[in-house]
Coordinates of N, CA, C and O in Angstrom, one line a residue:
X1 N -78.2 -13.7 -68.1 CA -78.2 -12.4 -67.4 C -77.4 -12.6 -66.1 O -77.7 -13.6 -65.5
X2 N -76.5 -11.9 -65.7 CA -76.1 -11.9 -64.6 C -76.6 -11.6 -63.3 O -77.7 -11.0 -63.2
X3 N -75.9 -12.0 -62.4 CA -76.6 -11.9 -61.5 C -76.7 -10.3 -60.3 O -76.9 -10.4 -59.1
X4 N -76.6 -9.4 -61.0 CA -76.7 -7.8 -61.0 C -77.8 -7.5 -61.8 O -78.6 -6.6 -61.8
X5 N -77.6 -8.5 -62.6 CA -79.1 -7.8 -63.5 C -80.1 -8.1 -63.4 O -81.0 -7.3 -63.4
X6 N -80.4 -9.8 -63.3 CA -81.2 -10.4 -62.7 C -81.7 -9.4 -61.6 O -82.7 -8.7 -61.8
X7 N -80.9 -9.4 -60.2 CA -81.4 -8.5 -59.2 C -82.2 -7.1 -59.7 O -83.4 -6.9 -59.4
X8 N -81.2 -5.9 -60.7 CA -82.0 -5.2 -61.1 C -83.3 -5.2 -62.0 O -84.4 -4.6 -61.9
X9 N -83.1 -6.0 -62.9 CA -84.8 -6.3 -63.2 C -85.6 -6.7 -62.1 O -86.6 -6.0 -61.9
X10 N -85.3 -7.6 -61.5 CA -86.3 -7.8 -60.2 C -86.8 -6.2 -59.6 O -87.9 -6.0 -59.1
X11 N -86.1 -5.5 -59.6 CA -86.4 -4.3 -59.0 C -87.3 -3.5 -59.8 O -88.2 -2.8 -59.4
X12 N -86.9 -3.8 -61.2 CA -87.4 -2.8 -62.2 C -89.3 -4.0 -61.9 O -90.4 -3.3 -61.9
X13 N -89.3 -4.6 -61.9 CA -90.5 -5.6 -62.2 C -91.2 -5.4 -60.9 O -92.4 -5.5 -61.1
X14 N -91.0 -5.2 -59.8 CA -91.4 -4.7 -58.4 C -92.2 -3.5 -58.5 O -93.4 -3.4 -58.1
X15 N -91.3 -2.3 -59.5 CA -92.1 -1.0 -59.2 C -92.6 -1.1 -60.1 O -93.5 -0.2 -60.0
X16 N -92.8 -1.5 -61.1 CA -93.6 -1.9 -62.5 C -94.8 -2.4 -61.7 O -95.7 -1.6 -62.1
X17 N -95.1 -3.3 -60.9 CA -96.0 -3.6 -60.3 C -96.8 -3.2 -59.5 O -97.9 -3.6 -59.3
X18 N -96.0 -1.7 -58.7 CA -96.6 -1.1 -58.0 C -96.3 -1.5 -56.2 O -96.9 -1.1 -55.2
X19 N -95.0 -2.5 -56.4 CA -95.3 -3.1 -55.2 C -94.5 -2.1 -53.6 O -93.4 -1.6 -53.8
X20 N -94.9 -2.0 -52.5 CA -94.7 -1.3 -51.4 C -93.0 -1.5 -51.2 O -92.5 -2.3 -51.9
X21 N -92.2 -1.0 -50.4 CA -91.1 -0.5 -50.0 C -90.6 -2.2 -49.6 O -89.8 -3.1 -50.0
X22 N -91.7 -1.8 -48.4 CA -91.5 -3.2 -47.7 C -91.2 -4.6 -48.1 O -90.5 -5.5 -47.7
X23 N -92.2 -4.5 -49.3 CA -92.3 -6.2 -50.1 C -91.2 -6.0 -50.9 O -90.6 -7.1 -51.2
X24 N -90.6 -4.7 -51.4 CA -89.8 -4.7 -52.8 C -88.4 -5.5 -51.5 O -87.8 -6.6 -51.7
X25 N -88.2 -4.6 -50.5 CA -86.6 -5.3 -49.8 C -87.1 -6.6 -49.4 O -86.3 -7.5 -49.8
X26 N -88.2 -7.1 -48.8 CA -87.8 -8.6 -48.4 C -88.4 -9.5 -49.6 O -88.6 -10.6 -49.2
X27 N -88.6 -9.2 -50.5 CA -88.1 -9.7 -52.3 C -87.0 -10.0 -52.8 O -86.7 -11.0 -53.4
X28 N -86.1 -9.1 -52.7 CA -84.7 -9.1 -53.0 C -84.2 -9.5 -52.1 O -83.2 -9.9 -52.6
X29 N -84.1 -9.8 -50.6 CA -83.7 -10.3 -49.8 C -84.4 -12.2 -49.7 O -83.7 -13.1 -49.3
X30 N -85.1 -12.2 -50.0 CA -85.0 -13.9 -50.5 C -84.4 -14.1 -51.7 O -83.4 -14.8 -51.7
X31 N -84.8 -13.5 -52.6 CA -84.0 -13.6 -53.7 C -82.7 -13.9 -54.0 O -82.2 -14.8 -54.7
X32 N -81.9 -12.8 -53.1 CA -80.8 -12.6 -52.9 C -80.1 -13.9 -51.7 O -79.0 -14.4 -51.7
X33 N -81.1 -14.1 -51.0 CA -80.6 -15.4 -50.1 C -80.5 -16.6 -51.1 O -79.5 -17.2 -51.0
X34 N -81.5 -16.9 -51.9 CA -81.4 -17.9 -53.4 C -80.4 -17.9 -53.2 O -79.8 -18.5 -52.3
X35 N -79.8 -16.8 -54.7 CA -79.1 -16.9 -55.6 C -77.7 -17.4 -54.8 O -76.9 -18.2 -55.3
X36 N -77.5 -17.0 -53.7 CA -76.3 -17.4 -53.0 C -76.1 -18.7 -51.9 O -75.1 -18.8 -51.2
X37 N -77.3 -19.6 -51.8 CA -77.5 -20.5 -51.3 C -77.0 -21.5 -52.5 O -76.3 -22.6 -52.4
X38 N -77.5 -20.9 -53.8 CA -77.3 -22.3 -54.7 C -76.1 -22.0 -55.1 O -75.4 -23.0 -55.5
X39 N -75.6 -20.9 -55.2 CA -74.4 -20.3 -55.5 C -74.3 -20.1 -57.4 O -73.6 -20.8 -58.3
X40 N -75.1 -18.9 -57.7 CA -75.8 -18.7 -58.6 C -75.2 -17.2 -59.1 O -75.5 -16.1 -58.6
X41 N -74.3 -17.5 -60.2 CA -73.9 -16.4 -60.6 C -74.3 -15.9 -62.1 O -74.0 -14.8 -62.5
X42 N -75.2 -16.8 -62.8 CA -76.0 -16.2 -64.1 C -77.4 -16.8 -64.1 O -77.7 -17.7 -63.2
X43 N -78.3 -16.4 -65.0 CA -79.1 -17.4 -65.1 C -79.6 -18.2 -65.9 O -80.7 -18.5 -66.2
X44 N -78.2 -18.5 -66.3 CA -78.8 -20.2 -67.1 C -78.1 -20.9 -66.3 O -77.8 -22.0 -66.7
X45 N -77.7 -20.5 -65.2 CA -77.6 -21.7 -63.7 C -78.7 -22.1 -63.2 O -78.9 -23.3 -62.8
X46 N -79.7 -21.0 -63.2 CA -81.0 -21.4 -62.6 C -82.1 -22.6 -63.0 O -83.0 -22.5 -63.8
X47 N -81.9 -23.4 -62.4 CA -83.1 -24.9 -62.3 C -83.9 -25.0 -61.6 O -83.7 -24.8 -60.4
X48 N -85.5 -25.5 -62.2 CA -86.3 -25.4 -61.4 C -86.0 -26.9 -59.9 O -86.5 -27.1 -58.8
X49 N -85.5 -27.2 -60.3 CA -84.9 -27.9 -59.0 C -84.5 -27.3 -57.8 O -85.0 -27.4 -56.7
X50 N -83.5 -26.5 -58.3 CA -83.1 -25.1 -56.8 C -83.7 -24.5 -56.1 O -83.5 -24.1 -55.0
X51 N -85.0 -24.3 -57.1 CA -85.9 -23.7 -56.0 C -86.8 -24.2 -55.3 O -87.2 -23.7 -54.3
X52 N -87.3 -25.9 -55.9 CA -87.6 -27.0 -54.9 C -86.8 -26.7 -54.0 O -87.4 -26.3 -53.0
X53 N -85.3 -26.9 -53.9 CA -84.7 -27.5 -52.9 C -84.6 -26.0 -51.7 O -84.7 -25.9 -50.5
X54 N -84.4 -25.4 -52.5 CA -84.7 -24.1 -51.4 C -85.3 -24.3 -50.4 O -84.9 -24.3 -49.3
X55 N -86.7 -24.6 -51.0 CA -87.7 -24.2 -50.3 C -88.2 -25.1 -49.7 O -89.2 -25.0 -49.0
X56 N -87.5 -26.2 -49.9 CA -87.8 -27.7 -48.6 C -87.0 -27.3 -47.8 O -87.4 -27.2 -46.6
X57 N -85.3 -26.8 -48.1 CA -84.0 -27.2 -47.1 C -85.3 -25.7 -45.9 O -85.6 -26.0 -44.8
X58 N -85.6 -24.8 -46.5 CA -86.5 -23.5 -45.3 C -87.4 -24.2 -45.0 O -87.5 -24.1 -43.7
X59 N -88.2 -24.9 -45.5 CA -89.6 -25.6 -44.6 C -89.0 -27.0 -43.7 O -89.7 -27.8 -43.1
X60 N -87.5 -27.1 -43.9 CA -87.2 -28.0 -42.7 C -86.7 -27.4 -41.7 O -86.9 -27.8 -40.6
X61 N -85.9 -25.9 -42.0 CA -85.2 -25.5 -40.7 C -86.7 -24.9 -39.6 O -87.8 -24.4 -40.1
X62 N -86.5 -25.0 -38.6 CA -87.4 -24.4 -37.3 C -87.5 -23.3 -37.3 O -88.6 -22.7 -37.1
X63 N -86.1 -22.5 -37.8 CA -86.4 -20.9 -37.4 C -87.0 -20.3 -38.4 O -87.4 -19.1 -38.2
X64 N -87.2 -20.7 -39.3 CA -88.0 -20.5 -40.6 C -89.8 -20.2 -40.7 O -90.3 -21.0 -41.4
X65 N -91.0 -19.0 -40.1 CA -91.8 -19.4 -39.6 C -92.8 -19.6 -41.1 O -92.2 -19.4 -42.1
X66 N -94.0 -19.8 -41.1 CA -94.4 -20.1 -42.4 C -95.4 -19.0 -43.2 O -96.2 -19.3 -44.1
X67 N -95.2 -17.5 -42.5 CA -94.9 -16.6 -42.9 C -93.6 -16.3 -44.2 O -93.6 -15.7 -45.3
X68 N -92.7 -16.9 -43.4 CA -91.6 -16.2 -44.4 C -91.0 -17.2 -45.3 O -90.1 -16.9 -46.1
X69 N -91.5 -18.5 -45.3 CA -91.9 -19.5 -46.2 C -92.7 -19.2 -47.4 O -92.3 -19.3 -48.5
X70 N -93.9 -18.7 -47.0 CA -94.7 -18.2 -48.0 C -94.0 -16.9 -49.1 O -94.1 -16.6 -50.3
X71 N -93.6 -16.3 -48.2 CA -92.3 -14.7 -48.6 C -91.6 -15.5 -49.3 O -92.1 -15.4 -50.5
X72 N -90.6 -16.4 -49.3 CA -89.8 -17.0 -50.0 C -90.4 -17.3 -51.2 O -90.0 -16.7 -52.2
X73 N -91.2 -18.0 -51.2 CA -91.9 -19.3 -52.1 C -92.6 -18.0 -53.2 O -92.1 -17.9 -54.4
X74 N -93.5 -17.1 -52.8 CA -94.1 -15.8 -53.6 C -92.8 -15.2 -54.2 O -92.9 -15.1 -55.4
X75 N -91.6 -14.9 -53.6 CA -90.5 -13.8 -54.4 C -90.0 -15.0 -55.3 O -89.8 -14.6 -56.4
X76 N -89.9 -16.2 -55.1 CA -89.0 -17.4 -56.1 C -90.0 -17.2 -57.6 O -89.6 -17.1 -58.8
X77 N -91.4 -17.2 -57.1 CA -92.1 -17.4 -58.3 C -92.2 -16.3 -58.7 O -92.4 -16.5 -59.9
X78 N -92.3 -14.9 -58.5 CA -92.1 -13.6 -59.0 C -91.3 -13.3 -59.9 O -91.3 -12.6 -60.9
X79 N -90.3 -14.4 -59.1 CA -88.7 -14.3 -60.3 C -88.8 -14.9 -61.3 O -88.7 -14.3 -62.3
X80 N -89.0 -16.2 -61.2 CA -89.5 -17.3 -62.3 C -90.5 -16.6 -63.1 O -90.1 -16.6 -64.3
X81 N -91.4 -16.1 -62.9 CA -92.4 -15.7 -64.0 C -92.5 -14.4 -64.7 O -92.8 -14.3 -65.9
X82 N -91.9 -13.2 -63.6 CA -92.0 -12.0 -64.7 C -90.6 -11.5 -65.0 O -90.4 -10.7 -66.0
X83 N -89.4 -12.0 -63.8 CA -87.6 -11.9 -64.7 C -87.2 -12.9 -65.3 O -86.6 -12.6 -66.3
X84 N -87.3 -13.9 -65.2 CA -86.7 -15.2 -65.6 C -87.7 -15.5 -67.0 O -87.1 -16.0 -67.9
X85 N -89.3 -15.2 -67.4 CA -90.0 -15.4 -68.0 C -90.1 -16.9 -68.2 O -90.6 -17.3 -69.3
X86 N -89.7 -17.9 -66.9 CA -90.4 -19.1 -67.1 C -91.3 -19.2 -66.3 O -91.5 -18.5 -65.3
X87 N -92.0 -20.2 -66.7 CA -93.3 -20.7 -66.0 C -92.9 -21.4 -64.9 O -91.8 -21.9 -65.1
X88 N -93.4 -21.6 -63.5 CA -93.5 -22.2 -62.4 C -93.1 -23.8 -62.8 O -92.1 -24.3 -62.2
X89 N -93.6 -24.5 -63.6 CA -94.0 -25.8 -63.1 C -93.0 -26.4 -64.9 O -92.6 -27.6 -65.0
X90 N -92.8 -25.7 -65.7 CA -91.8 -26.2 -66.8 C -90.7 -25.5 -66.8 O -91.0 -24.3 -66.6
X91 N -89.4 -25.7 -67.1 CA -88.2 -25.7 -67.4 C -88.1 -24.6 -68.6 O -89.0 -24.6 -69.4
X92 N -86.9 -23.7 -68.6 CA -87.2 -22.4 -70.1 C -86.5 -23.7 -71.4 O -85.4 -24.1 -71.4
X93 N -87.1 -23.8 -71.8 CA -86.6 -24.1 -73.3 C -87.2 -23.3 -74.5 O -88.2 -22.6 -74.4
X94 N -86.5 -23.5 -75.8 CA -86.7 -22.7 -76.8 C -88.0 -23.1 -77.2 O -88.3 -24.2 -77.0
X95 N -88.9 -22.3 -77.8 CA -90.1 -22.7 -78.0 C -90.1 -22.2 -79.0 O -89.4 -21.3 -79.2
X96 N -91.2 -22.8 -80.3 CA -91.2 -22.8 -81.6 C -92.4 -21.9 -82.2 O -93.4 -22.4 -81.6
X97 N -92.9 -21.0 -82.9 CA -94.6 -21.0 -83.3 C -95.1 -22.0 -83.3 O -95.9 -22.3 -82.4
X98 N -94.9 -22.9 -84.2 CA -95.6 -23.8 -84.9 C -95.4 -25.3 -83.4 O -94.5 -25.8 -82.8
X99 N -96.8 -25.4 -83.4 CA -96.8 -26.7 -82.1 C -96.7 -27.8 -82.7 O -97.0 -28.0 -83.9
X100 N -96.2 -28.9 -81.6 CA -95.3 -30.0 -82.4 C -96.4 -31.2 -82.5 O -97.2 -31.2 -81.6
X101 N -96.4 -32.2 -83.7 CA -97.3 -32.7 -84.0 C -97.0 -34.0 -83.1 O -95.8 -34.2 -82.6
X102 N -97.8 -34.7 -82.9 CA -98.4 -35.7 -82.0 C -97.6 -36.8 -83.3 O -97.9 -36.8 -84.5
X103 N -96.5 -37.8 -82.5 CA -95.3 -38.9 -82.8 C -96.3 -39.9 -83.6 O -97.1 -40.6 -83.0
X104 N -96.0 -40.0 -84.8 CA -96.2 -41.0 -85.5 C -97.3 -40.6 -87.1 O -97.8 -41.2 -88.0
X105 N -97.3 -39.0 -86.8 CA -98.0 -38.4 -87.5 C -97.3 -37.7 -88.4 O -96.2 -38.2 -88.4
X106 N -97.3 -36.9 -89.1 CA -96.7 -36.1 -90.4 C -97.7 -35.0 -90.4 O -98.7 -34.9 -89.7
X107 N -97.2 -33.8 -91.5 CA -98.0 -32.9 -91.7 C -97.3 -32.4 -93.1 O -96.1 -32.5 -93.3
X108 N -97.9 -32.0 -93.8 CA -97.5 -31.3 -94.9 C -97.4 -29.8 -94.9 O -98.5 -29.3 -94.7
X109 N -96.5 -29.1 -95.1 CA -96.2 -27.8 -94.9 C -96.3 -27.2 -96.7 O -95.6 -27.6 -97.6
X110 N -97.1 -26.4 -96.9 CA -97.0 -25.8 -98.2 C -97.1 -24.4 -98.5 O -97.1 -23.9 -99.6

C-alpha cells in the first residue's frame, strides 16, 4: 500500500475508533514524521526495526519530552496493529491455517 493510503487508512481506523480531533492529527503527525524519517514510500518497506530505531534515535534527542515519546510509540503501534495488520513484536509473514508441526515429526494428511 502506498504511502497515501497507508496515511488514509490510518485515518479511516482513527474514526473507526472513535478517536478525538486532537489524537487523530498528532497520530498522523508521528506517523507522518515515520514514514519520512525512514524514507518510506510503501509498506512492504516497513520493518519492525524502523520503528525500534525511531524510537530510540526520539528517546535520545532532549527536545523530545516523554510525553511525546509515548505519542510516538502509541501511533507506531496503532499503525502496526490495526493498518499494517502486524503484530507489535513479529514481523508480517504469510501465515498458513494449518500450524506447523514440531521438526523431526511427520503427520499424515487424509
Amino acid at each position: 500500500m502506498k504511502r497515501s493510503l497507508i496515511l488514509s487508512s490510518l485515518r479511516i481506523e482513527l474514526r473507526r475508533k472513535q478517536a478525538g480531533y486532537p489524537t487523530e492529527k498528532n497520530t498522523i503527525r508521528w506517523v507522518r514524521t515515520f514514514l519520512d524519517q525512514m524514507s518510506i514510500v510503501h509498506s512492504s518497506q516497513i520493518r519492525n526495526w524502523q520503528r525500534d530505531l525511531f524510537l530510540s534515535e526520539l528517546k535520545n534527542k532532549d527536545e523530545a519530552s516523554y510525553e511525546e515519546q509515548l505519542q510516538a510509540k502509541s501511533s507506531l503501534l496503532f499503525l502496526y496493529d490495526r493498518v499494517l495488520k502486524q503484530t507489535p513484536g513479529f514481523a508480517s509473514a504469510a501465515t498458513t491455517d494449518e500450524p506447523e508441526s514440531s521438526p523431526g515429526s511427520f503427520r499424515i494428511t487424509g
